[in-house]
Amino acid sequence: MSLGVTDEAVQSQEISEAKYGLAVTRVQQVKRELQPQLEHAEADVQTLHDMNQYTNGTLEYITLRLLDLNMETVSNDAAALKERAVQSREGADEAIQSITDVENRLPKAEEDARILLKNMAEGKRAITLAYESGETLLS
């Protein structure tokens, strides 16, 4: 009878270790899946920042030229600035969407990791109980 308890304890331990390995693998997989999106979102934010700096510089430049140049030149510069502002807005939309996508996936990934880690803890608890039962029977 004690051999059956030992076999059950060993089996429980193997199951627990398998679940733990699966949990670790899943957490690493989630990190790998989300990392490129996060890096892309960060790059989009940096691009947006650069575009905003360029837009601000262009605006200052146009303001200075307004004092020195005729209205036709200023109008051309304003059209260029308007185009750059449109690009900047589009870049902002893409950056916000990238960040939103990453934020939307994080809760599910965290929940998956919590479930897997909970299963691992339950497996370890089952092993402990099986060993304690085996020791009690052997005593």
mmCIF file of C-alpha atoms in Angstrom:
data_model
loop_
_atom_site.group_PDB
_atom_site.id
_atom_site.type_symbol
_atom_site.label_atom_id
_atom_site.label_comp_id
_atom_site.label_asym_id
_atom_site.label_seq_id
_atom_site.Cartn_x
_atom_site.Cartn_y
_atom_site.Cartn_z
ATOM 1 C CA MET A 1 0.000 0.000 0.000
ATOM 2 C CA SER A 2 2.835 2.418 0.776
ATOM 3 C CA LEU A 3 4.258 1.777 -2.699
ATOM 4 C CA GLY A 4 1.010 3.078 -4.251
ATOM 5 C CA VAL A 5 1.224 6.263 -2.175
ATOM 6 C CA THR A 6 4.831 6.768 -3.222
ATOM 7 C CA ASP A 7 3.927 6.204 -6.881
ATOM 8 C CA GLU A 8 1.070 8.693 -6.548
ATOM 9 C CA ALA A 9 3.379 11.219 -4.901
ATOM 10 C CA VAL A 10 5.968 10.805 -7.664
ATOM 11 C CA GLN A 11 3.250 11.142 -10.304
ATOM 12 C CA SER A 12 1.899 14.274 -8.596
ATOM 13 C CA GLN A 13 5.401 15.712 -8.487
ATOM 14 C CA GLU A 14 5.931 15.012 -12.193
ATOM 15 C CA ILE A 15 2.602 16.650 -13.039
ATOM 16 C CA SER A 16 3.486 19.642 -10.880
ATOM 17 C CA GLU A 17 6.878 20.008 -12.534
ATOM 18 C CA ALA A 18 5.280 19.757 -15.967
ATOM 19 C CA LYS A 19 2.743 22.464 -15.048
ATOM 20 C CA TYR A 20 5.532 24.635 -13.670
ATOM 21 C CA GLY A 21 7.522 24.195 -16.884
ATOM 22 C CA LEU A 22 4.436 25.073 -18.895
ATOM 23 C CA ALA A 23 3.839 28.161 -16.740
ATOM 24 C CA VAL A 24 7.411 29.365 -17.176
ATOM 25 C CA THR A 25 7.276 28.691 -20.922
ATOM 26 C CA ARG A 26 3.947 30.540 -21.278
ATOM 27 C CA VAL A 27 5.192 33.560 -19.317
ATOM 28 C CA GLN A 28 8.303 33.712 -21.524
ATOM 29 C CA GLN A 29 6.166 33.310 -24.645
ATOM 30 C CA VAL A 30 3.858 36.146 -23.586
ATOM 31 C CA LYS A 31 6.865 38.372 -22.911
ATOM 32 C CA ARG A 32 8.313 37.530 -26.346
ATOM 33 C CA GLU A 33 4.962 38.202 -28.037
ATOM 34 C CA LEU A 34 4.428 41.546 -26.348
ATOM 35 C CA GLN A 35 8.017 42.838 -26.518
ATOM 36 C CA PRO A 36 8.002 43.688 -30.254
ATOM 37 C CA GLN A 37 4.679 45.518 -29.919
ATOM 38 C CA LEU A 38 5.954 47.460 -26.929
ATOM 39 C CA GLU A 39 9.165 48.366 -28.765
ATOM 40 C CA HIS A 40 7.129 49.418 -31.806
ATOM 41 C CA ALA A 41 4.868 51.564 -29.622
ATOM 42 C CA GLU A 42 7.897 53.191 -27.983
ATOM 43 C CA ALA A 43 9.412 53.861 -31.416
ATOM 44 C CA ASP A 44 6.106 55.401 -32.555
ATOM 45 C CA VAL A 45 6.076 57.666 -29.508
ATOM 46 C CA GLN A 46 9.676 58.725 -30.202
ATOM 47 C CA THR A 47 8.801 59.390 -33.849
ATOM 48 C CA LEU A 48 5.840 61.476 -32.743
ATOM 49 C CA HIS A 49 8.099 63.426 -30.379
ATOM 50 C CA ASP A 50 10.585 64.033 -33.219
ATOM 51 C CA MET A 51 7.776 65.136 -35.546
ATOM 52 C CA ASN A 52 6.449 67.530 -32.913
ATOM 53 C CA GLN A 53 9.908 69.030 -32.438
ATOM 54 C CA TYR A 54 10.242 69.434 -36.193
ATOM 55 C CA THR A 55 6.790 71.039 -36.362
ATOM 56 C CA ASN A 56 7.648 73.446 -33.551
ATOM 57 C CA GLY A 57 10.925 74.355 -35.253
ATOM 58 C CA THR A 58 9.152 74.878 -38.549
ATOM 59 C CA LEU A 59 6.579 77.102 -36.872
ATOM 60 C CA GLU A 60 9.327 79.248 -35.349
ATOM 61 C CA TYR A 61 11.060 79.409 -38.716
ATOM 62 C CA ILE A 62 7.848 80.489 -40.471
ATOM 63 C CA THR A 63 7.204 83.123 -37.836
ATOM 64 C CA LEU A 64 10.658 84.591 -38.403
ATOM 65 C CA ARG A 65 10.295 84.440 -42.172
ATOM 66 C CA LEU A 66 6.910 86.145 -41.952
ATOM 67 C CA LEU A 67 8.717 89.259 -40.875
ATOM 68 C CA ASP A 68 11.148 89.120 -43.809
ATOM 69 C CA LEU A 69 9.363 87.499 -46.739
ATOM 70 C CA ASN A 70 6.332 88.128 -48.845
ATOM 71 C CA MET A 71 3.024 86.318 -48.306
ATOM 72 C CA GLU A 72 3.532 83.828 -51.169
ATOM 73 C CA THR A 73 6.615 82.340 -49.517
ATOM 74 C CA VAL A 74 4.859 82.253 -46.170
ATOM 75 C CA SER A 75 1.875 80.529 -47.773
ATOM 76 C CA ASN A 76 4.146 77.793 -49.185
ATOM 77 C CA ASP A 77 5.783 77.312 -45.803
ATOM 78 C CA ALA A 78 2.367 77.170 -44.134
ATOM 79 C CA ALA A 79 1.244 74.462 -46.578
ATOM 80 C CA ALA A 80 4.376 72.447 -45.758
ATOM 81 C CA LEU A 81 3.724 72.905 -42.046
ATOM 82 C CA LYS A 82 0.105 71.835 -42.483
ATOM 83 C CA GLU A 83 1.233 68.651 -44.271
ATOM 84 C CA ARG A 84 3.737 67.928 -41.503
ATOM 85 C CA ALA A 85 1.015 68.475 -38.882
ATOM 86 C CA VAL A 86 -1.217 65.946 -40.668
ATOM 87 C CA GLN A 87 1.647 63.434 -40.655
ATOM 88 C CA SER A 88 2.259 64.155 -36.985
ATOM 89 C CA ARG A 89 -1.409 63.499 -36.165
ATOM 90 C CA GLU A 90 -1.336 60.244 -38.107
ATOM 91 C CA GLY A 91 1.818 59.216 -36.267
ATOM 92 C CA ALA A 92 0.137 60.016 -32.965
ATOM 93 C CA ASP A 93 -2.859 57.866 -33.890
ATOM 94 C CA GLU A 94 -0.569 54.945 -34.751
ATOM 95 C CA ALA A 95 1.405 55.337 -31.522
ATOM 96 C CA ILE A 96 -1.777 55.439 -29.453
ATOM 97 C CA GLN A 97 -3.146 52.361 -31.239
ATOM 98 C CA SER A 98 0.102 50.443 -30.658
ATOM 99 C CA ILE A 99 0.076 51.315 -26.966
ATOM 100 C CA THR A 100 -3.613 50.410 -26.678
ATOM 101 C CA ASP A 101 -2.980 47.032 -28.336
ATOM 102 C CA VAL A 102 -0.209 46.224 -25.852
ATOM 103 C CA GLU A 103 -2.296 47.405 -22.894
ATOM 104 C CA ASN A 104 -5.252 45.292 -24.044
ATOM 105 C CA ARG A 105 -3.130 42.121 -24.218
ATOM 106 C CA LEU A 106 -1.373 42.580 -20.877
ATOM 107 C CA PRO A 107 -4.306 41.675 -18.551
ATOM 108 C CA LYS A 108 -4.950 38.400 -20.426
ATOM 109 C CA ALA A 109 -1.258 37.499 -20.365
ATOM 110 C CA GLU A 110 -1.016 38.297 -16.657
ATOM 111 C CA GLU A 111 -4.139 36.232 -15.942
ATOM 112 C CA ASP A 112 -2.728 33.281 -17.925
ATOM 113 C CA ALA A 113 0.506 33.487 -15.957
ATOM 114 C CA ARG A 114 -1.389 33.684 -12.631
ATOM 115 C CA ILE A 115 -3.487 30.625 -13.523
ATOM 116 C CA LEU A 116 -0.446 28.625 -14.531
ATOM 117 C CA LEU A 117 1.436 29.598 -11.378
ATOM 118 C CA LYS A 118 -1.641 28.753 -9.270
ATOM 119 C CA ASN A 119 -1.797 25.310 -10.896
ATOM 120 C CA MET A 120 1.869 24.821 -10.115
ATOM 121 C CA ALA A 121 1.308 25.750 -6.464
ATOM 122 C CA GLU A 122 -1.635 23.336 -6.254
ATOM 123 C CA GLY A 123 0.496 20.576 -7.746
ATOM 124 C CA LYS A 124 3.252 21.183 -5.219
ATOM 125 C CA ARG A 125 0.673 21.171 -2.432
ATOM 126 C CA ALA A 126 -0.663 17.807 -3.696
ATOM 127 C CA ILE A 127 2.866 16.389 -3.665
ATOM 128 C CA THR A 128 3.417 17.585 -0.111
ATOM 129 C CA LEU A 129 0.135 16.034 1.020
ATOM 130 C CA ALA A 130 0.954 12.767 -0.759
ATOM 131 C CA TYR A 131 4.384 12.586 0.854
ATOM 132 C CA GLU A 132 2.922 13.374 4.264
ATOM 133 C CA SER A 133 0.293 10.668 3.755
ATOM 134 C CA GLY A 134 3.004 8.233 2.702
ATOM 135 C CA GLU A 135 5.118 9.046 5.738
ATOM 136 C CA THR A 136 2.101 8.608 7.998
ATOM 137 C CA LEU A 137 1.342 5.210 6.478
ATOM 138 C CA LEU A 138 4.965 4.120 6.750
ATOM 139 C CA SER A 139 5.165 5.154 10.423
#
